Short mmCIF file of C-alpha atoms and ligand atoms in Angstrom, two decimals:
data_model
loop_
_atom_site.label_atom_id
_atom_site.label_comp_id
_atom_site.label_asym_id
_atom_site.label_seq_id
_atom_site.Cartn_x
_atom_site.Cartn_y
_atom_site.Cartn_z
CA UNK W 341 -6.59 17.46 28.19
CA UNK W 342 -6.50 15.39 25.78
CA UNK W 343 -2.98 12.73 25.73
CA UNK W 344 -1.46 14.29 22.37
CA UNK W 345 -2.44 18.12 24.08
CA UNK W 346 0.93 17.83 26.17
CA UNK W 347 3.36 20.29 25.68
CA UNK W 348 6.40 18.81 23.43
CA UNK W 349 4.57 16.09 21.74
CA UNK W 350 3.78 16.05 18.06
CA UNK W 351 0.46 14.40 17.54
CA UNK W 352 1.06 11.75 15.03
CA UNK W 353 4.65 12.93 14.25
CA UNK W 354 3.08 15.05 11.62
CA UNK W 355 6.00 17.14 10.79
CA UNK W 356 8.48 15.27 11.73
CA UNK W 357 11.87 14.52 9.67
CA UNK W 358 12.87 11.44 11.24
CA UNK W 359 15.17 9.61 8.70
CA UNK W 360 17.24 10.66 5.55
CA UNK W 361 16.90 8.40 2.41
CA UNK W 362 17.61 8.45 -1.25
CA UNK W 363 14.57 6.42 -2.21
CA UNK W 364 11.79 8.99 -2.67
CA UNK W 365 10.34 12.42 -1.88
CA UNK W 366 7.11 13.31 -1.10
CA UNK W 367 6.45 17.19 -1.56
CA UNK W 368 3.05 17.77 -0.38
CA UNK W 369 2.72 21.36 -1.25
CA UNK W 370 3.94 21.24 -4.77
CA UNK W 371 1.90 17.35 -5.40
CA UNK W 372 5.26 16.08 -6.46
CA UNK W 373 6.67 12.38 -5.94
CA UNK W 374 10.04 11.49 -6.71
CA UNK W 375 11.08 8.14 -6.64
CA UNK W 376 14.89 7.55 -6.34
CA UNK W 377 15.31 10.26 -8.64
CA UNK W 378 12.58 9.77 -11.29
CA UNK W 379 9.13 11.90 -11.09
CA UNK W 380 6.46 9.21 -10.37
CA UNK W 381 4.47 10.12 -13.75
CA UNK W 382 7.68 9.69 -15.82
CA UNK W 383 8.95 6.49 -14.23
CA UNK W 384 5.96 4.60 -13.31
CA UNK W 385 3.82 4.38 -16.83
CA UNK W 386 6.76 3.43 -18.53
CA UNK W 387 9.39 1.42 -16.27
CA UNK W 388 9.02 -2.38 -16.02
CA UNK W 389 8.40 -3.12 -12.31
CA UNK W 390 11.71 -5.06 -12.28
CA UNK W 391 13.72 -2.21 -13.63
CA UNK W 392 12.08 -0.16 -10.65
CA UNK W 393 12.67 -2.84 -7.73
CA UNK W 394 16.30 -2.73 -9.17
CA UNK W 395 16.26 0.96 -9.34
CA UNK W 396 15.53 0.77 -5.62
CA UNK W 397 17.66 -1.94 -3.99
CA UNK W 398 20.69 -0.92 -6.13
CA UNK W 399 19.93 3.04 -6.59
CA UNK W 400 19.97 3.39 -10.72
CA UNK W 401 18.18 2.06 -13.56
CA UNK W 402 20.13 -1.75 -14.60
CA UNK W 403 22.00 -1.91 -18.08
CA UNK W 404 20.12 -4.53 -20.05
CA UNK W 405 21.73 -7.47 -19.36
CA UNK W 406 21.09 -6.47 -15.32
CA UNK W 407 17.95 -6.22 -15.86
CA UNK W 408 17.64 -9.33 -17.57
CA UNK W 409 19.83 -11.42 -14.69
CA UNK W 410 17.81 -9.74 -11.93
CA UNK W 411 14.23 -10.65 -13.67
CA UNK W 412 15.70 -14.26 -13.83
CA UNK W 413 16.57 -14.20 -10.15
CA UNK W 414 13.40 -12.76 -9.09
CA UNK W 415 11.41 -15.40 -10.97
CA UNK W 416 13.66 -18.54 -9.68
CA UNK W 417 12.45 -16.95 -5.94
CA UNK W 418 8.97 -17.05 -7.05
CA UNK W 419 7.92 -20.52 -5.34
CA UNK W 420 6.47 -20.60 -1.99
CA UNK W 421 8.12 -23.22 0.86
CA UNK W 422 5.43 -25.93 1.19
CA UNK W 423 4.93 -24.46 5.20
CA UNK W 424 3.58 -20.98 3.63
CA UNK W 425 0.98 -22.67 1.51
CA UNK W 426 -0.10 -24.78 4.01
CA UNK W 427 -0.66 -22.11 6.59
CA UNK W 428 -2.69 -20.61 3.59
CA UNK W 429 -4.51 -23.69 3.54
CA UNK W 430 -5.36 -23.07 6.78
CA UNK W 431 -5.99 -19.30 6.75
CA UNK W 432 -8.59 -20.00 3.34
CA UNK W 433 -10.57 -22.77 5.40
CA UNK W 434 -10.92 -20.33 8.27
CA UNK W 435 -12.07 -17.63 6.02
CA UNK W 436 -9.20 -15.21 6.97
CA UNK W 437 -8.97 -11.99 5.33
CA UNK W 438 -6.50 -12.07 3.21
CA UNK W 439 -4.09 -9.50 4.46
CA UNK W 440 -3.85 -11.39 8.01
CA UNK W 441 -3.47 -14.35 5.20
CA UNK W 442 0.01 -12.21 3.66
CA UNK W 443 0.98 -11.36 7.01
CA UNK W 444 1.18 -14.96 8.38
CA UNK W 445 2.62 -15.78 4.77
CA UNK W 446 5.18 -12.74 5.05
CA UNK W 447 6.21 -14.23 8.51
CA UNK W 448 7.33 -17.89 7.37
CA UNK W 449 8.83 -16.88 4.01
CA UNK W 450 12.21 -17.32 5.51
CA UNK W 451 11.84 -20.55 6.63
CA UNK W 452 14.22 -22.69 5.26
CA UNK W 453 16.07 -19.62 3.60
CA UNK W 454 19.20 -17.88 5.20
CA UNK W 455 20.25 -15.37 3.58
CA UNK W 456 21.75 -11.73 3.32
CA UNK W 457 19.46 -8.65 3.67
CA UNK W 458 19.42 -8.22 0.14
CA UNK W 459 18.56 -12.47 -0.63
CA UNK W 460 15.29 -11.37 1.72
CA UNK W 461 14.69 -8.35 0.29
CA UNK W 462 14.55 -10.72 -3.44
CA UNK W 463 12.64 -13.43 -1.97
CA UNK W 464 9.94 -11.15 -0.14
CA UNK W 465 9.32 -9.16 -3.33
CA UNK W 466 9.26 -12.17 -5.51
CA UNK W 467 7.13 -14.17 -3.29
CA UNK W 468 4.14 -11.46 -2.67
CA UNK W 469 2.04 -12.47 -6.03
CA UNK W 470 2.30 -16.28 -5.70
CA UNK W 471 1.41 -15.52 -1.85
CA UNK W 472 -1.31 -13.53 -2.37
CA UNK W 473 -2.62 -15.51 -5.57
CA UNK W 474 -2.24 -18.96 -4.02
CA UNK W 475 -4.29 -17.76 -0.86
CA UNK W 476 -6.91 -16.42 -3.34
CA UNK W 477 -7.64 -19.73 -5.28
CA UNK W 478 -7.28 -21.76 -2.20
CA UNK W 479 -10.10 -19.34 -0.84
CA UNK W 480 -12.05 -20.30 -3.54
CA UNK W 481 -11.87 -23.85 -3.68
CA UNK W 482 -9.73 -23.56 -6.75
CA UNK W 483 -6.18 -25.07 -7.20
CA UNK W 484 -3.42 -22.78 -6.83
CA UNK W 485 -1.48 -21.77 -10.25
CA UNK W 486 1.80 -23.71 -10.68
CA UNK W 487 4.61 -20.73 -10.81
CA UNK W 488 5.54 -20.03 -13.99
CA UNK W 489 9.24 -18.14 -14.57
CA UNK W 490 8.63 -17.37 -17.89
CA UNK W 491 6.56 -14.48 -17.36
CA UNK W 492 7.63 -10.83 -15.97
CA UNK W 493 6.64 -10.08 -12.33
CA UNK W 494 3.14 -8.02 -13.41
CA UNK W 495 1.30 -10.83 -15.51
CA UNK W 496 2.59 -13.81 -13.46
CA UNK W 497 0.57 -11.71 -10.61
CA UNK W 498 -2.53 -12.08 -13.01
CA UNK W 499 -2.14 -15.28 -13.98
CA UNK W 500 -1.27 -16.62 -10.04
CA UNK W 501 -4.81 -14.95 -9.45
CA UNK W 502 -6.72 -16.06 -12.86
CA UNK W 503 -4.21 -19.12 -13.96
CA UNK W 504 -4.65 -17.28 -17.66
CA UNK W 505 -1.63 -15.37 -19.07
CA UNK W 506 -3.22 -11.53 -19.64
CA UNK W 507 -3.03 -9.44 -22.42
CA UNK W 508 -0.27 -7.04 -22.59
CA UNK W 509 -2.89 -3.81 -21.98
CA UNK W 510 -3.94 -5.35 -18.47
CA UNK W 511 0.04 -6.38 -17.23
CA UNK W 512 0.96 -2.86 -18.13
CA UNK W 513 -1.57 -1.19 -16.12
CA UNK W 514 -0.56 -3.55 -12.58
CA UNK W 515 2.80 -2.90 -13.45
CA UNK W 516 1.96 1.02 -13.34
CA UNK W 517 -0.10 0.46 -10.51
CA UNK W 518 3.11 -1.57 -8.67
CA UNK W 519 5.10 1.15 -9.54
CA UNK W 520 3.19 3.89 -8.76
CA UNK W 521 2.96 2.72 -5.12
CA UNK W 522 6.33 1.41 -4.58
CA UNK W 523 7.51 3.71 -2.14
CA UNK W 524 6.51 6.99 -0.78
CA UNK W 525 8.57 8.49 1.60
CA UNK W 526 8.03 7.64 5.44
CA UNK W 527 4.60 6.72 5.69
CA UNK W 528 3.44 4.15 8.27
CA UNK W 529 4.08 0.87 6.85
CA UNK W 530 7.87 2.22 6.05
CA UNK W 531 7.91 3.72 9.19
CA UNK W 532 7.11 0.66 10.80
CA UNK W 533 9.36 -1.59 8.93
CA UNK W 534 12.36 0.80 9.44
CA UNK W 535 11.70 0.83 13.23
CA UNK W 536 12.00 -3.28 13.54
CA UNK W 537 15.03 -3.32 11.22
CA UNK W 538 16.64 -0.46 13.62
CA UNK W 539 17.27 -3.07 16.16
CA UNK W 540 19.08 -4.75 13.70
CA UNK W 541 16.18 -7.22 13.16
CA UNK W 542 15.35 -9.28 9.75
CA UNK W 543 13.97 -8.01 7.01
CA UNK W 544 10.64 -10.39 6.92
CA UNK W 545 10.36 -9.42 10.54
CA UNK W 546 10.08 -5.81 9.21
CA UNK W 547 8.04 -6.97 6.38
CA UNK W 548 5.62 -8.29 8.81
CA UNK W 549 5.09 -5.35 10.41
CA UNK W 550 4.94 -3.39 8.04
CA UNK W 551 1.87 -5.69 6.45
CA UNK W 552 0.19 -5.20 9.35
CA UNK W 553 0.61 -1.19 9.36
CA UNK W 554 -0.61 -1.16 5.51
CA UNK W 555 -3.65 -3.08 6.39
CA UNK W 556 -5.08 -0.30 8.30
CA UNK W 557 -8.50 1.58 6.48
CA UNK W 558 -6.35 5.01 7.42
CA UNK W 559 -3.06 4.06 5.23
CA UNK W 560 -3.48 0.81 2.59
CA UNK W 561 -6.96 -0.09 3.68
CA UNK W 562 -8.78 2.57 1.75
CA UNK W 563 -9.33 1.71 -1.61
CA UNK W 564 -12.54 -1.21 -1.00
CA UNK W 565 -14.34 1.29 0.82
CA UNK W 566 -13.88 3.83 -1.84
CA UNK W 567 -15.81 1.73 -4.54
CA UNK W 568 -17.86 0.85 -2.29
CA UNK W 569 -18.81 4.47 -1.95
CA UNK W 570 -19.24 4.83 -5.98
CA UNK W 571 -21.19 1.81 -6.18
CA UNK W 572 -23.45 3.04 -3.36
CA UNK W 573 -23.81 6.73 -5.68
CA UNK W 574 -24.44 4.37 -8.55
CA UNK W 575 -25.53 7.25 -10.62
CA UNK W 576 -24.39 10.67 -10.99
CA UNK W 577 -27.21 12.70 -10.30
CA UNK W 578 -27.35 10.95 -6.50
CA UNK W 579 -23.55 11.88 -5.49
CA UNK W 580 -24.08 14.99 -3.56
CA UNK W 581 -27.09 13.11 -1.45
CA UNK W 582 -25.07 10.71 -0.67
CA UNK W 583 -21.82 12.21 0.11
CA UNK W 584 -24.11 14.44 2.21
CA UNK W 585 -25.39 11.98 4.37
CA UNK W 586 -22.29 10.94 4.65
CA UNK W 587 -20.52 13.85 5.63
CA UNK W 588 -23.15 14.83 7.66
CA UNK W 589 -22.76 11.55 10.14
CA UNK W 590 -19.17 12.96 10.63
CA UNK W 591 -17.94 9.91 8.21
CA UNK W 592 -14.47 10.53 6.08
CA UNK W 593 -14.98 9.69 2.52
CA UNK W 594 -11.87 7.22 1.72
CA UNK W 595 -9.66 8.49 -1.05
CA UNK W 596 -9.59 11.60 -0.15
CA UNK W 597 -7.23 13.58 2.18
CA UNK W 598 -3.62 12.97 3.22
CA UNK W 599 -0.85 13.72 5.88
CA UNK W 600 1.45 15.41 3.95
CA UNK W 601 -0.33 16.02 0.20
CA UNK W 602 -1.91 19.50 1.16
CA UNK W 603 -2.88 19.44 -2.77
CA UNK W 604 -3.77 16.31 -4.94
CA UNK W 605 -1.75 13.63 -5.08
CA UNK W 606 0.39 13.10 -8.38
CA UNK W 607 -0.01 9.41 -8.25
CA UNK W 608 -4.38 9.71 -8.45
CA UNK W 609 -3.26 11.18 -11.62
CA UNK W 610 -1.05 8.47 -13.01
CA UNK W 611 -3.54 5.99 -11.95
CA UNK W 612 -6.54 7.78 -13.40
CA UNK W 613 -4.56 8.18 -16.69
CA UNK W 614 -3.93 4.07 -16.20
CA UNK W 615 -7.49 3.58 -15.59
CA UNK W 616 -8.74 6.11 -18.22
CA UNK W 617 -6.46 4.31 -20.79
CA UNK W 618 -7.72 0.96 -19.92
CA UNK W 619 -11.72 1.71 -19.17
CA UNK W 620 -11.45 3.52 -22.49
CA UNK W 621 -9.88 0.05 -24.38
CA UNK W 622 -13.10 -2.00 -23.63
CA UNK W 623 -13.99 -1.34 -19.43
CA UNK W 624 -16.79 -0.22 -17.89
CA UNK W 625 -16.51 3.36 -19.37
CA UNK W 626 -19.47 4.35 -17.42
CA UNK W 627 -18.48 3.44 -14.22
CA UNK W 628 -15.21 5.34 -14.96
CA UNK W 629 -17.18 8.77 -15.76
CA UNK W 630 -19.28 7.98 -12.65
CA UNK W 631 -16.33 7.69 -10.69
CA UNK W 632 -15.23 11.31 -12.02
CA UNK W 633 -18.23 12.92 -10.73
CA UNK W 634 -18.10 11.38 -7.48
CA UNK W 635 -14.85 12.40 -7.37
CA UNK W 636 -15.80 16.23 -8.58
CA UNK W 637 -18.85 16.23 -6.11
CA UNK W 638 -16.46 14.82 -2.83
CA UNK W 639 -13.90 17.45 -3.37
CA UNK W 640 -16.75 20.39 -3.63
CA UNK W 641 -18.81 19.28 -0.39
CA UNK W 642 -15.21 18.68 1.57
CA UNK W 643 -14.41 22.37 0.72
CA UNK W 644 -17.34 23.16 1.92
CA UNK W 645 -17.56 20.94 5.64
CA UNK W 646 -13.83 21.03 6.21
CA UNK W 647 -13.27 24.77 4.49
CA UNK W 648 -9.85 24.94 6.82
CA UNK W 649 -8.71 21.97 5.75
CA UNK W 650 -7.08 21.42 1.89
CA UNK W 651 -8.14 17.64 1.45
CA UNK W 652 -8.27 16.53 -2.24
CA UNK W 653 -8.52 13.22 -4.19
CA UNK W 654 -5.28 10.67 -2.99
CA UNK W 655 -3.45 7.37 -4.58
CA UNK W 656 -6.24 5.34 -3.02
CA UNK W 657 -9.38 6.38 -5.09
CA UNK W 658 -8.12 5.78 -8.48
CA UNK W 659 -6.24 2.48 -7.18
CA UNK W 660 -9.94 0.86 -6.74
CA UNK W 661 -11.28 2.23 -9.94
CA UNK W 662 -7.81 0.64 -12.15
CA UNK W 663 -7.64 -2.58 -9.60
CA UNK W 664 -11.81 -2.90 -10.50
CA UNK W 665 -11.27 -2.70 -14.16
CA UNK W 666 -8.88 -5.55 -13.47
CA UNK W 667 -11.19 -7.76 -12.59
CA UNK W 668 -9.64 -7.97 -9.00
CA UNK W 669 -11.73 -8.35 -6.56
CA UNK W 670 -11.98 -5.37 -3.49
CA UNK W 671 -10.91 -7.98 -0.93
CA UNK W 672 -7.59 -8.08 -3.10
CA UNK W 673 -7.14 -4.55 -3.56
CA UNK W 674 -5.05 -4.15 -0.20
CA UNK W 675 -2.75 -6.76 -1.03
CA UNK W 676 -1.87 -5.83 -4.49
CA UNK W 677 -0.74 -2.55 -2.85
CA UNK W 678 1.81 -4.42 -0.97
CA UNK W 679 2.96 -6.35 -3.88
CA UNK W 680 4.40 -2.71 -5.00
CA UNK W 681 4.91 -1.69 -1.49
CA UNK W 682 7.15 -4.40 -0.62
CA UNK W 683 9.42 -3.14 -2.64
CA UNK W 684 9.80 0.41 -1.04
CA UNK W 685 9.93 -1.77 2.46
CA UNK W 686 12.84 -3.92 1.13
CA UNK W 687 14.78 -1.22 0.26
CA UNK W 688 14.04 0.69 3.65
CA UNK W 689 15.38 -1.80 5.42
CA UNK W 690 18.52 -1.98 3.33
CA UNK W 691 19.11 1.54 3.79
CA UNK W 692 18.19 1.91 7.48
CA UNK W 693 20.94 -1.53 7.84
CA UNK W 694 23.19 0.19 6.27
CA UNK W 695 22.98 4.10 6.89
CA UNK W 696 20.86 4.01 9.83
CA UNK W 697 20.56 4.37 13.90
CA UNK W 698 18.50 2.66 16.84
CA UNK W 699 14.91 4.95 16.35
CA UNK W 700 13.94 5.21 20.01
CA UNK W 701 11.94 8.27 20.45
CA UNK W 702 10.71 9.39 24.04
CA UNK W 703 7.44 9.68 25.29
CA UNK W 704 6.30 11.91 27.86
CA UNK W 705 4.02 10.48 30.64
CA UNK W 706 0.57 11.96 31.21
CA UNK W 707 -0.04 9.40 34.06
CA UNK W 708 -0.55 9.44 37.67
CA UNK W 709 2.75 9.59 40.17
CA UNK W 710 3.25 8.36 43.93
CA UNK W 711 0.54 5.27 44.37
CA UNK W 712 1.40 2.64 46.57
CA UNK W 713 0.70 -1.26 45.58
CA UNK W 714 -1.09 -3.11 48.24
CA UNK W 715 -1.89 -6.14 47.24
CA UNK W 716 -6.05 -7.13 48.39
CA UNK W 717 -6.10 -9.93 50.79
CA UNK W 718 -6.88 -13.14 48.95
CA UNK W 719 -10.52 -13.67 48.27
CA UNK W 720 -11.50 -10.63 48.59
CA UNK W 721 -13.04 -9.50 44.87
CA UNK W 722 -11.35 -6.01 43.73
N1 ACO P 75 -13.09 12.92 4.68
C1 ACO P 75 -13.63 13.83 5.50
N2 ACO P 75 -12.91 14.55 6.38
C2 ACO P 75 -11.59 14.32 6.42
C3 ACO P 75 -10.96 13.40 5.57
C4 ACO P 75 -11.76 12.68 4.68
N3 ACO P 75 -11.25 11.78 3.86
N4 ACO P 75 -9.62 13.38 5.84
C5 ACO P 75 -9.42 14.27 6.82
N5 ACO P 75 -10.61 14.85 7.17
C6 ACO P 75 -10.81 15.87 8.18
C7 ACO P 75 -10.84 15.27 9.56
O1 ACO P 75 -12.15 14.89 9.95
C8 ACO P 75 -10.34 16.40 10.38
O2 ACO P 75 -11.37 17.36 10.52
P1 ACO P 75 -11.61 18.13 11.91
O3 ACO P 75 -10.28 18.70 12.30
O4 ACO P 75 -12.65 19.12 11.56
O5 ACO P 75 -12.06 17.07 12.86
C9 ACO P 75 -9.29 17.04 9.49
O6 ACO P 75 -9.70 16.73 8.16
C10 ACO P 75 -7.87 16.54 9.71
O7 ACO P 75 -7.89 15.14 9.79
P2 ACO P 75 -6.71 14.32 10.44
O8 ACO P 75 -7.19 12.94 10.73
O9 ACO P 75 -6.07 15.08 11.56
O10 ACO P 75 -5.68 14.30 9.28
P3 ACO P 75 -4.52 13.24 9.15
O11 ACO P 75 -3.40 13.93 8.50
O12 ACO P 75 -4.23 12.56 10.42
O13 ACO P 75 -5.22 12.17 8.20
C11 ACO P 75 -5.73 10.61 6.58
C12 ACO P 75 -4.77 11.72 6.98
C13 ACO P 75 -5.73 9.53 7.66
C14 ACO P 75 -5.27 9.99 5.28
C15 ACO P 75 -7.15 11.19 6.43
O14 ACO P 75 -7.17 12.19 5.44
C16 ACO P 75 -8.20 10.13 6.14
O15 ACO P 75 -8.72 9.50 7.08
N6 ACO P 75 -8.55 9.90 4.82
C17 ACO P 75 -9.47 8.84 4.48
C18 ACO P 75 -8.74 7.50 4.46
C19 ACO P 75 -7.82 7.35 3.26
O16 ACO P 75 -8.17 7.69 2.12
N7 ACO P 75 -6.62 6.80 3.53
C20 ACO P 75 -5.61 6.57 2.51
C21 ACO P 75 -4.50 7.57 2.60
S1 ACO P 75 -3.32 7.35 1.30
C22 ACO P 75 -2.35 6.05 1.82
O17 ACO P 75 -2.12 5.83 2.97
C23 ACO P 75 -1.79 5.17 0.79
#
């Protein structure tokens, strides 16, 4: 039998309510997302991604002159401590990928830095872009971008990765991507980062985790592989050949399915709007009606393998075709997710700190009972 067969466990917790929050709601039969209050497709197109990280930590939309302050105070937390970019140093010479690069990043940000929940919640949101941009040039063999406060959160992103300030068009569509994906409910990453918080942890302990839960190719580690998988198609007329194949070696086609979305996620359709909007203002308008038929052809042939199962098109799909037609590279699309993510994280934490209990679920043990330990006689090989 297999381990998750025994009686009383829930394979995967599917199911399972396990916390109470105010920050967002993921109904998977009706393909609605709220977040704190807002449907995702009204909030995130339209919402400045520091309105939305204040929406989040402090549970309503700021009054101007909030807004204003906290954009400020974000930006002054922008700069790295000298130890973080050194261990990115390190991390680009040995060719680290560069999530393990934001996790050992995410780890040291506090060095140097006590401060309330809510100080580490600030700094770890503000520090992702210049963390993940810095590792990028210094990957390169380029000089990292001096920080710049006079730009909002979404183009100093861009310009940490390109060191040129972007046109409005291309900061509006990260900022809708960083919004779309700023929290959603209690998926694995949150999950993760409420658990180390529970024990009354620190927040860039939680943080940490949770980087390291995102990185996964079954939660934030999707989208590379699913432009790979249009690139490989490369032409409309060979997407159901190649999806075939695919499906046929038993493969999952990434951006597609989901644990609780039993019908298709609302935010593919904010980010294909995003991406449609943008490919359509001067991108690769091609590879954006090529991604449509791969996208038509994948959910045809999984009705027809996995007829019992209702998989359709998720957040991840559409995130490679926008991030693409950003000119960021796959290896980056990852940790642009947690650049919104963090966000959702942060404010996690808050609320499990403040609201929340020790989690400490049980486990039940499939294992043998009543062996004795004797230890074998010294030299002799066991
Ligand atoms: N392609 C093909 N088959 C699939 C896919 C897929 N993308 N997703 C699920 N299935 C099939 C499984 O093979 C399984 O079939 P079987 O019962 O005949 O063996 C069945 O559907 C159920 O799969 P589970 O793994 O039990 O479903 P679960 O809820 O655990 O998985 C998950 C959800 C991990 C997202 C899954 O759909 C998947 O692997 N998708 C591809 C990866 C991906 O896109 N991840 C990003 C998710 S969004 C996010 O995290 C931000």
């Amino acid at each position: 039998m297999a381990l998750a067969e025994h009686e009383g466990v829930t394979d995967g917790l599917e199911g399972i309510v396990a916390a109470a929050t105010r920050l967002s709601h993921v109904d998977g039969e009706a393909g609605q997302l709220i977040l704190a209050g807002y449907a995702v497709e009204d909030l995130a197109p339209h919402a400045s991604f520091e309105e939305v990280a204040y929406l989040f930590l402090h549970g309503r939309v700021p009054a101007p002159a909030e807004r204003a302050a906290f954009a400020q105070d974000l930006a002054r937390r922008r700069a790295l401590p000298p130890a973080v970019i050194e261990v990115l140093r390190e991390a680009a010479a040995a060719q680290t990928p560069p999530m393990d690069a934001l996790r050992m990043a995410a780890a040291i940000l506090s060095l140097g830095r006590p401060g309330t929940p809510l100080d580490d919640a600030l700094t770890a949101i503000a520090s992702f872009p210049a963390a993940v941009g810095v590792y990028w040039r210094l990957r390169r063999g380029e000089t990292p971008v001096p920080i710049r406060c006079d730009l909002p959160h979404a183009a100093h992103y861009l310009h940490q990765l390109s060191g040129a300030e972007p046109p409005p068009e291309r900061a509006r569509a990260l900022e809708t991507y960083l919004n779309t994906v700023s929290d959603h409910g209690l998926n694995a990453s949150t999950f993760a980062a409420r658990v180390i918080v529970s024990t009354q942890s620190d927040l860039f302990s939680a943080i940490t985790g949770a980087v390291g839960a995102l990185k996964g190719p079954l939660h934030g580690g999707a989208p590379g592989p699913a432009l790979d998988l249009v690139f490989e198609i490369g032409a409309p007329e060979r997407a159901e050949a190649v999806i075939r194949a695919r499906l046929d070696r038993g493969e999952r086609l990434m951006g597609f399915g989901h644990r609780v979305y039993r019908v298709r996620d609302p935010r593919a359709d904010v980010l294909a709007q995003a991406a449609e909007r943008f490919y359509a203002g001067g991108g690769d308008g091609r590879l954006y009606d090529l991604a449509r038929k791969v996208e038509a052809t994948a959910l045809r042939l999984l009705r027809e393998y996995k007829p019992d199962r209702r998989l359709d098109t998720n957040v991840e799909f559409y995130t490679a075709l926008l991030l693409h037609g950003l000119g960021l590279p796959a290896e980056l699309f990852t940790p642009t997710f947690a650049a919104g993510r963090v966000v959702g994280w942060a404010a996690h934490c808050l609320e499990q700190l403040r609201d929340g209990r020790l989690i400490r679920p049980q486990s039940h043990y499939a294992g043998p009972v009543g062996l004795h330990y004797h230890r074998a006689p010294a030299g002799v090989a066991s």
